[in-house]
Amino acid sequence: MAEELTGLAGDRVLLGRTSTAERVSDILRSRISEGYFPPGTRLSEDSIGGALGVSRNTLREAFRLLTHERLLIHELNRGVFVRVLTVEDVEDIYRTRSLVECAVVRGLGEPPYRLDGLTSAVEEGRTAAAESDWKGLGTANIHFHRELVALAGSERTDELMRSVFAELRLAFHVVDDPRRLHEPYLARNAQILQALQGGDRHGAERLLETYLADSLERVVEVYRRRVGEEGAP
């Protein structure tokens, strides 16, 4: 925990002169997504508040916001914890992803499309894979899908999916073999990008539908096994 809090203290500068619960929740959401606070971790008000230099009331409001986003859970007389997802949660996350991401691609209209963000995410993934940084590859995959959603040009959709992707990372943190989970999708990201570069949004949507269905099956298989192992006597 000491190392995580040291890193968190470095985020204090992000608060600037307008220290608000929303800004604190943004920082904590990012840290949870990056794995600094894995699922099941108890979040100490005193330690985190001290690291960020914010009041207890501000921190509690940030916790409340993240609880509403289903990233945290409050347990009576025990405190606030990073949420541990159920298999049903994972299935619902993918259901939401399929509804939103496929709709974004379907509604792109006529090419050309602004694909710089997607291109950068694919390159980020290739770099991570070349360095055998499988956690980094998982992050690059999330960035790819975040940039895909951003093609809609909708702040509300971006905000919705920001929370969905943060929840997805909670599931990824439970997986014991991130290479097996993430590596197959690097090439598939590139295929979707190539289809969009060629102006084939219908082909990209078909690729994406299959991609998400396969990813759901793989993640649920691994997640169910891991949760079962950890819950076994």
Backbone as numpy.savetxt, mean C-alpha at the origin, in Angstrom:
# Nx Ny Nz CAx CAy CAz Cx Cy Cz
12.02 -1.22 18.19 11.19 -0.01 18.19 12.05 1.25 18.19
13.24 1.22 18.83 14.09 2.40 18.91 14.49 2.88 17.52
14.83 1.93 16.63 15.23 2.31 15.28 14.08 2.94 14.52
12.88 2.38 14.68 11.72 2.93 14.00 11.43 4.34 14.47
11.58 4.58 15.79 11.29 5.90 16.33 12.34 6.92 15.89
13.58 6.48 15.73 14.61 7.38 15.23 14.26 7.85 13.82
13.82 6.92 12.99 13.40 7.29 11.64 12.18 8.19 11.67
11.27 7.92 12.59 10.06 8.72 12.69 10.38 10.15 13.11
11.37 10.30 13.99 11.76 11.65 14.43 12.23 12.49 13.26
12.83 11.82 12.26 13.27 12.54 11.08 12.13 13.09 10.26
10.92 12.56 10.46 9.75 13.05 9.73 9.17 14.31 10.36
9.70 14.71 11.51 9.14 15.88 12.19 9.16 17.11 11.29
10.20 17.21 10.45 10.32 18.39 9.59 9.17 18.47 8.59
8.52 17.34 8.30 7.41 17.35 7.36 6.18 18.08 7.92
6.15 18.21 9.23 4.99 18.84 9.86 5.01 20.36 9.69
6.22 20.93 9.59 6.35 22.36 9.40 5.63 23.15 10.48
5.06 24.25 10.07 4.36 25.14 11.00 2.89 24.78 11.14
2.41 23.87 10.34 1.00 23.53 10.37 0.83 22.08 10.80
1.18 21.81 12.06 1.10 20.46 12.59 -0.35 20.10 12.83
-0.87 19.22 12.01 -2.27 18.82 12.13 -2.35 17.30 12.20
-3.50 16.83 12.67 -3.72 15.39 12.76 -3.67 14.75 11.37
-4.12 15.48 10.35 -4.07 14.92 9.00 -2.65 14.71 8.54
-1.77 15.67 8.83 -0.37 15.53 8.44 0.29 14.40 9.21
-0.04 14.28 10.49 0.51 13.18 11.29 0.02 11.83 10.75
-1.25 11.77 10.39 -1.78 10.51 9.87 -1.14 10.16 8.54
-0.81 11.17 7.72 -0.11 10.91 6.46 1.24 10.25 6.72
1.97 10.79 7.70 3.29 10.24 8.04 3.16 8.82 8.55
2.24 8.60 9.47 2.08 7.26 10.05 1.59 6.26 9.01
0.71 6.70 8.12 0.23 5.82 7.06 1.40 5.35 6.19
2.27 6.30 5.84 3.43 5.94 5.02 4.34 4.98 5.76
4.56 5.23 7.03 5.45 4.36 7.81 4.87 2.96 7.98
3.57 2.89 8.16 2.92 1.58 8.26 3.04 0.84 6.93
2.81 1.56 5.84 2.90 0.95 4.51 4.30 0.45 4.21
5.31 1.17 4.70 6.69 0.79 4.45 7.19 -0.31 5.38
6.36 -0.70 6.35 6.73 -1.79 7.22 7.46 -1.41 8.49
7.56 -0.11 8.78 8.21 0.30 10.02 7.41 -0.18 11.24
6.10 -0.23 11.07 5.23 -0.74 12.13 4.44 -1.91 11.55
4.92 -3.14 11.68 4.26 -4.30 11.08 2.91 -4.58 11.73
2.07 -5.38 11.09 0.79 -5.76 11.67 0.96 -6.36 13.05
0.08 -5.93 13.97 0.13 -6.40 15.33 0.95 -5.55 16.27
1.68 -4.56 15.75 2.51 -3.69 16.57 1.65 -2.73 17.39
1.96 -2.63 18.68 1.29 -1.65 19.54 1.97 -0.30 19.35
1.19 0.76 19.11 1.73 2.09 18.90 1.66 2.89 20.20
2.81 3.28 20.69 2.90 4.02 21.95 2.65 5.50 21.71
1.68 6.05 22.41 1.40 7.48 22.29 2.60 8.31 22.72
3.20 7.96 23.85 4.31 8.75 24.37 5.51 8.72 23.43
5.86 7.53 22.93 7.05 7.41 22.09 6.86 8.09 20.74
5.72 7.84 20.11 5.47 8.42 18.79 5.23 9.92 18.88
4.45 10.33 19.89 4.23 11.75 20.08 5.52 12.50 20.34
6.41 11.89 21.14 7.70 12.51 21.41 8.58 12.58 20.17
8.57 11.51 19.36 9.39 11.48 18.16 8.96 12.53 17.16
7.64 12.73 17.03 7.11 13.71 16.08 6.97 15.11 16.68
7.02 15.19 18.01 6.87 16.49 18.65 5.46 17.04 18.56
4.46 16.15 18.72 3.07 16.59 18.64 2.36 16.25 19.95
1.24 16.92 20.16 0.50 16.71 21.41 -0.21 15.36 21.40
-0.58 14.93 22.60 -1.31 13.67 22.73 -2.66 13.75 22.00
-3.32 14.90 22.08 -4.62 15.04 21.42 -4.49 14.96 19.90
-3.44 15.59 19.36 -3.22 15.53 17.92 -2.96 14.09 17.49
-2.13 13.40 18.25 -1.80 12.02 17.90 -3.03 11.13 17.99
-3.84 11.33 19.00 -5.05 10.52 19.14 -6.00 10.75 17.98
-6.10 11.98 17.51 -6.94 12.25 16.35 -6.38 11.57 15.11
-5.05 11.57 14.96 -4.43 10.86 13.84 -4.71 9.37 13.93
-4.61 8.81 15.13 -4.95 7.40 15.32 -6.40 7.13 14.92
-7.28 8.06 15.29 -8.70 7.88 14.97 -8.91 7.85 13.46
-8.22 8.74 12.75 -8.34 8.78 11.30 -7.86 7.48 10.66
-6.75 6.96 11.16 -6.20 5.73 10.59 -7.02 4.50 11.00
-7.68 4.59 12.13 -8.60 3.52 12.52 -9.80 3.51 11.56
-10.26 4.69 11.19 -11.35 4.80 10.23 -10.95 4.20 8.88
-9.67 4.31 8.54 -9.15 3.75 7.29 -8.84 2.26 7.42
-9.08 1.70 8.58 -8.88 0.27 8.85 -7.40 -0.14 8.89
-6.53 0.83 9.11 -5.11 0.51 9.26 -4.75 0.24 10.72
-5.49 0.84 11.64 -5.26 0.64 13.06 -6.52 0.09 13.71
-6.33 -0.46 14.90 -7.47 -0.94 15.68 -7.23 -0.58 17.13
-8.28 -0.10 17.79 -8.19 0.24 19.22 -8.78 -0.89 20.05
-7.97 -1.39 20.98 -8.42 -2.46 21.86 -8.58 -1.90 23.27
-9.75 -2.07 23.84 -10.06 -1.50 25.14 -9.05 -1.94 26.19
-8.52 -0.96 26.92 -7.56 -1.18 28.01 -6.22 -1.74 27.55
-6.00 -1.81 26.23 -4.72 -2.31 25.73 -4.00 -1.29 24.87
-4.74 -0.47 24.15 -4.11 0.54 23.32 -4.46 0.42 21.85
-3.61 1.03 21.03 -3.82 1.08 19.58 -2.78 0.20 18.90
-3.25 -0.63 17.96 -2.38 -1.58 17.28 -2.53 -1.45 15.77
-1.45 -1.77 15.05 -1.56 -1.90 13.60 -2.40 -3.14 13.31
-3.36 -2.98 12.45 -4.34 -4.03 12.22 -3.75 -5.25 11.53
-4.20 -6.42 11.93 -3.88 -7.67 11.26 -5.09 -8.05 10.41
-4.89 -8.12 9.11 -6.01 -8.38 8.21 -6.46 -9.84 8.27
-7.73 -10.06 7.95 -8.25 -11.40 7.77 -8.18 -11.75 6.27
-8.37 -13.01 5.96 -8.43 -13.42 4.55 -9.57 -12.70 3.85
-10.69 -12.52 4.54 -11.83 -11.81 3.96 -11.46 -10.36 3.64
-10.65 -9.73 4.49 -10.18 -8.38 4.21 -9.39 -8.34 2.91
-8.49 -9.30 2.76 -7.65 -9.35 1.56 -8.51 -9.51 0.31
-9.49 -10.39 0.39 -10.39 -10.60 -0.76 -11.16 -9.33 -1.10
-11.58 -8.59 -0.09 -12.33 -7.36 -0.33 -11.44 -6.27 -0.91
-10.18 -6.23 -0.47 -9.23 -5.28 -1.03 -9.08 -5.51 -2.53
-8.93 -6.76 -2.92 -8.77 -7.07 -4.34 -10.06 -6.81 -5.12
-11.19 -7.02 -4.49 -12.46 -6.72 -5.15 -12.52 -5.22 -5.47
-12.11 -4.41 -4.51 -12.10 -2.96 -4.72 -11.09 -2.57 -5.78
-9.91 -3.18 -5.73 -8.89 -2.88 -6.74 -9.41 -3.18 -8.14
-10.03 -4.33 -8.30 -10.52 -4.72 -9.63 -11.58 -3.74 -10.13
-12.50 -3.36 -9.26 -13.54 -2.41 -9.65 -12.96 -1.07 -10.08
-12.01 -0.56 -9.29 -11.49 0.78 -9.55 -10.44 0.78 -10.66
-9.44 -0.08 -10.57 -8.34 -0.03 -11.52 -8.81 -0.35 -12.94
-9.63 -1.37 -13.07 -10.12 -1.72 -14.41 -11.00 -0.61 -14.98
-11.79 0.03 -14.12 -12.63 1.14 -14.59 -11.77 2.31 -15.05
-10.67 2.56 -14.36 -9.77 3.65 -14.77 -9.23 3.39 -16.16
-8.74 2.18 -16.40 -8.18 1.85 -17.71 -9.26 1.91 -18.79
-10.45 1.38 -18.46 -11.56 1.37 -19.42 -11.96 2.78 -19.83
-11.85 3.71 -18.90 -12.32 5.07 -19.16 -11.25 6.04 -19.62
-10.12 5.54 -20.08 -9.02 6.43 -20.45 -9.30 7.30 -21.66
-10.18 6.87 -22.53 -10.43 7.65 -23.73 -9.39 7.37 -24.80
-9.21 8.34 -25.70 -8.31 8.12 -26.83 -6.86 8.43 -26.45
-5.92 7.62 -26.99 -4.50 7.89 -26.74 -4.05 9.15 -27.48
-2.85 9.65 -27.14 -1.85 9.08 -26.23 -2.18 9.37 -24.77
-1.59 8.54 -23.89 -1.80 8.68 -22.46 -0.51 9.18 -21.80
-0.67 9.80 -20.66 0.50 10.30 -19.93 1.04 9.17 -19.06
2.10 8.53 -19.52 2.56 7.28 -18.93 3.92 7.40 -18.23
4.37 8.63 -17.98 5.69 8.79 -17.36 5.75 8.11 -15.99
4.68 8.24 -15.19 4.68 7.64 -13.86 4.74 6.13 -13.92
3.98 5.52 -14.85 4.00 4.07 -15.02 5.38 3.60 -15.49
5.97 4.34 -16.41 7.29 3.98 -16.92 8.32 4.01 -15.79
8.27 5.04 -14.96 9.20 5.14 -13.84 9.01 4.01 -12.84
7.76 3.61 -12.61 7.49 2.52 -11.67 8.03 1.19 -12.20
7.91 0.95 -13.51 8.47 -0.27 -14.09 9.99 -0.27 -13.95
10.62 0.85 -14.23 12.08 0.94 -14.08 12.51 0.77 -12.63
11.73 1.33 -11.72 12.00 1.15 -10.29 11.96 -0.33 -9.92
10.99 -1.04 -10.46 10.88 -2.47 -10.19 12.05 -3.25 -10.76
12.47 -2.91 -11.97 13.61 -3.60 -12.58 14.89 -3.38 -11.77
15.07 -2.17 -11.28 16.24 -1.88 -10.46 16.21 -2.69 -9.16
15.05 -2.74 -8.52 14.92 -3.50 -7.28 15.19 -4.98 -7.52
14.65 -5.53 -8.60 14.85 -6.95 -8.91 16.32 -7.23 -9.18
16.99 -6.34 -9.90 18.41 -6.53 -10.21 19.25 -6.54 -8.94
18.79 -5.83 -7.92 19.50 -5.77 -6.64 18.98 -6.78 -5.64
18.08 -7.67 -6.09 17.45 -8.67 -5.21 16.78 -8.02 -4.00
16.25 -6.83 -4.22 15.52 -6.10 -3.18 14.04 -6.40 -3.37
13.58 -7.51 -2.80 12.22 -7.97 -3.08 11.17 -7.15 -2.37
11.50 -6.61 -1.20 10.58 -5.68 -0.56 10.45 -4.42 -1.40
11.59 -3.97 -1.94 11.57 -2.80 -2.82 10.78 -3.05 -4.08
10.83 -4.28 -4.59 10.04 -4.63 -5.76 8.55 -4.56 -5.44
8.17 -5.02 -4.23 6.78 -4.91 -3.81 6.34 -3.45 -3.77
7.22 -2.58 -3.28 6.91 -1.15 -3.24 6.75 -0.61 -4.67
7.63 -1.04 -5.57 7.54 -0.58 -6.97 6.24 -1.04 -7.61
5.80 -2.26 -7.28 4.53 -2.75 -7.81 3.37 -1.89 -7.33
3.40 -1.53 -6.04 2.36 -0.64 -5.50 2.41 0.70 -6.22
3.62 1.22 -6.45 3.76 2.50 -7.16 3.17 2.41 -8.56
3.37 1.27 -9.23 2.82 1.09 -10.58 1.30 1.22 -10.56
0.68 0.56 -9.61 -0.79 0.58 -9.57 -1.31 1.95 -9.09
-0.56 2.60 -8.23 -0.94 3.95 -7.81 -0.89 4.91 -9.00
0.15 4.78 -9.83 0.25 5.62 -11.03 -0.82 5.27 -12.05
-1.19 3.99 -12.10 -2.27 3.59 -12.99 -3.57 4.27 -12.60
-3.88 4.27 -11.30 -5.09 4.93 -10.81 -5.02 6.43 -11.08
-3.82 7.01 -10.97 -3.66 8.46 -11.17 -4.00 8.89 -12.59
-4.01 7.94 -13.53 -4.37 8.29 -14.92 -5.80 8.81 -15.02
-6.62 8.50 -14.01 -8.00 8.99 -14.02 -8.08 10.49 -13.77
-7.02 11.06 -13.18 -7.02 12.48 -12.88 -8.04 12.87 -11.84
-8.29 11.97 -10.87 -9.31 12.20 -9.85 -8.69 12.17 -8.46
-8.73 13.30 -7.76 -8.17 13.34 -6.41 -8.92 12.40 -5.47
-10.23 12.29 -5.64 -11.03 11.41 -4.77 -10.66 9.95 -4.97
-10.46 9.56 -6.23 -10.06 8.18 -6.50 -8.66 7.91 -5.96
-7.77 8.87 -6.12 -6.41 8.73 -5.57 -6.47 8.53 -4.06
-7.30 9.33 -3.39 -7.39 9.24 -1.93 -7.97 7.90 -1.50
-9.02 7.46 -2.19 -9.62 6.17 -1.88 -8.59 5.05 -1.99
-7.86 5.03 -3.11 -6.93 3.94 -3.36 -5.66 4.05 -2.53
-5.32 5.23 -2.08 -4.19 5.36 -1.17 -4.40 4.52 0.07
-5.61 4.55 0.62 -5.92 3.74 1.80 -5.97 2.26 1.45
-6.52 1.94 0.28 -6.60 0.53 -0.14 -5.20 -0.06 -0.30
-4.30 0.70 -0.93 -2.94 0.20 -1.13 -2.19 0.09 0.19
-2.47 0.99 1.13 -1.85 0.88 2.45 -2.31 -0.38 3.15
-3.60 -0.71 3.05 -4.10 -1.96 3.61 -3.45 -3.17 2.93
-3.28 -3.08 1.62 -2.66 -4.18 0.89 -1.26 -4.46 1.41
-0.52 -3.41 1.73 0.82 -3.60 2.25 0.81 -4.34 3.59
-0.26 -4.16 4.37 -0.37 -4.92 5.62 -0.39 -6.42 5.34
-1.06 -6.80 4.25 -1.08 -8.21 3.87 0.29 -8.65 3.39
0.96 -7.82 2.61 2.27 -8.18 2.08 3.29 -8.41 3.20
3.16 -7.67 4.30 4.13 -7.79 5.39 4.08 -9.15 6.07
2.97 -9.85 5.91 2.82 -11.16 6.54 3.48 -12.26 5.71
3.68 -11.98 4.43 4.19 -13.00 3.51 5.66 -13.27 3.78
6.04 -14.56 3.79 7.41 -14.94 4.14 8.33 -15.07 2.93
7.80 -14.98 1.71 8.62 -15.11 0.51 8.25 -14.01 -0.47
8.72 -12.77 -0.22 8.32 -11.65 -1.06 8.77 -11.78 -2.51
9.88 -12.49 -2.76 10.31 -12.66 -4.16 9.26 -13.45 -4.94
8.83 -14.56 -4.39 7.84 -15.40 -5.07 6.52 -14.63 -5.26
6.22 -13.75 -4.31 4.97 -13.00 -4.39 5.02 -11.91 -5.46
6.16 -11.18 -5.53 6.20 -9.97 -6.35 6.87 -10.13 -7.71
7.86 -11.01 -7.82 8.67 -11.05 -9.04 7.87 -11.32 -10.32
6.88 -12.24 -10.30 6.17 -12.53 -11.55 5.44 -11.33 -12.14
5.14 -10.33 -11.31 4.31 -9.23 -11.78 5.11 -8.09 -12.38
6.43 -8.16 -12.27 7.25 -7.14 -12.91 7.07 -7.17 -14.42
7.16 -8.37 -15.01 6.97 -8.50 -16.46 5.54 -8.13 -16.86
4.59 -8.45 -16.00 3.19 -8.16 -16.33 2.91 -6.66 -16.24
3.57 -5.95 -15.33 3.48 -4.49 -15.32 3.95 -3.93 -16.65
5.08 -4.47 -17.13 5.65 -3.99 -18.39 4.70 -4.28 -19.56
4.00 -5.40 -19.52 3.05 -5.73 -20.58 1.88 -4.75 -20.62
1.38 -4.41 -19.43 0.28 -3.44 -19.36 0.75 -2.09 -19.88
1.94 -1.68 -19.47 2.51 -0.42 -19.94 2.66 -0.42 -21.45
3.16 -1.53 -22.00 3.35 -1.63 -23.44 2.02 -1.51 -24.19
0.98 -2.13 -23.66 -0.33 -2.04 -24.29 -0.82 -0.59 -24.30
-0.64 0.11 -23.19 -1.08 1.50 -23.12 -0.22 2.39 -24.01
1.06 2.10 -24.12 1.92 2.88 -25.02 1.46 2.72 -26.47
0.91 1.55 -26.78 0.39 1.32 -28.12 -1.04 1.79 -28.30
-1.61 2.40 -27.26 -2.97 2.92 -27.35 -4.05 1.87 -27.19
-3.67 0.66 -26.74 -4.63 -0.45 -26.63 -5.15 -0.54 -25.19
-6.09 0.33 -24.84 -6.61 0.32 -23.48 -7.46 -0.93 -23.22
-8.12 -1.45 -24.23 -8.93 -2.66 -24.04 -8.02 -3.86 -23.76
-6.92 -3.96 -24.47 -5.96 -5.02 -24.19 -5.34 -4.86 -22.82
-5.05 -3.62 -22.43 -4.48 -3.36 -21.11 -5.47 -3.76 -20.02
-6.75 -3.49 -20.25 -7.75 -3.87 -19.25 -7.84 -5.38 -19.10
-7.79 -6.11 -20.22 -7.84 -7.57 -20.15 -6.62 -8.11 -19.39
-5.46 -7.56 -19.67 -4.24 -7.97 -18.95 -4.39 -7.69 -17.46
-4.94 -6.53 -17.13 -5.09 -6.13 -15.74 -6.08 -7.03 -15.01
-7.18 -7.37 -15.64 -8.17 -8.25 -15.02 -7.55 -9.59 -14.64
-6.81 -10.18 -15.57 -6.16 -11.46 -15.31 -5.10 -11.32 -14.24
-4.34 -10.25 -14.33 -3.28 -9.93 -13.35 -3.85 -9.92 -11.93
-4.92 -9.16 -11.73 -5.48 -9.01 -10.39 -6.08 -10.32 -9.88
-6.71 -11.08 -10.77 -7.26 -12.37 -10.37 -6.16 -13.33 -9.94
-5.07 -13.37 -10.70 -3.95 -14.25 -10.35 -3.28 -13.80 -9.06
-3.13 -12.49 -8.90 -2.50 -11.96 -7.70 -3.34 -12.28 -6.46
-4.65 -12.12 -6.58 -5.54 -12.45 -5.46 -5.37 -13.91 -5.04
-5.37 -14.79 -6.01 -5.24 -16.22 -5.71 -3.92 -16.51 -5.00
-2.84 -15.91 -5.48 -1.52 -16.15 -4.89 -1.43 -15.58 -3.47
-1.89 -14.34 -3.31 -1.80 -13.69 -2.00 -2.66 -14.42 -0.97
-3.88 -14.79 -1.34 -4.77 -15.48 -0.40 -4.20 -16.84 -0.01
-3.64 -17.54 -0.98 -3.04 -18.84 -0.68 -1.94 -18.71 0.37
-1.03 -17.76 0.16 0.08 -17.56 1.09 -0.42 -17.00 2.41
-1.33 -16.04 2.33 -1.82 -15.38 3.54 -2.58 -16.36 4.43
-3.42 -17.19 3.83 -4.18 -18.16 4.62 -3.23 -19.13 5.33
-2.17 -19.55 4.65 -1.21 -20.45 5.26 -0.47 -19.79 6.42
-0.04 -18.55 6.20 0.73 -17.85 7.23 -0.13 -17.54 8.43
-1.34 -17.08 8.22 -2.23 -16.77 9.34 -2.56 -18.05 10.11
-2.75 -19.15 9.37 -3.02 -20.41 10.02 -1.86 -20.90 10.87
-0.63 -20.71 10.35 0.55 -21.12 11.10 0.71 -20.31 12.38
0.49 -19.00 12.27 0.67 -18.14 13.43 -0.43 -18.35 14.46
-1.62 -18.81 14.00 -2.72 -19.04 14.93 -2.73 -20.45 15.49
-1.82 -21.31 14.96 -1.81 -22.70 15.43 -1.25 -22.80 16.83
-1.71 -23.75 17.65 -1.20 -23.89 19.00 0.22 -24.42 18.99
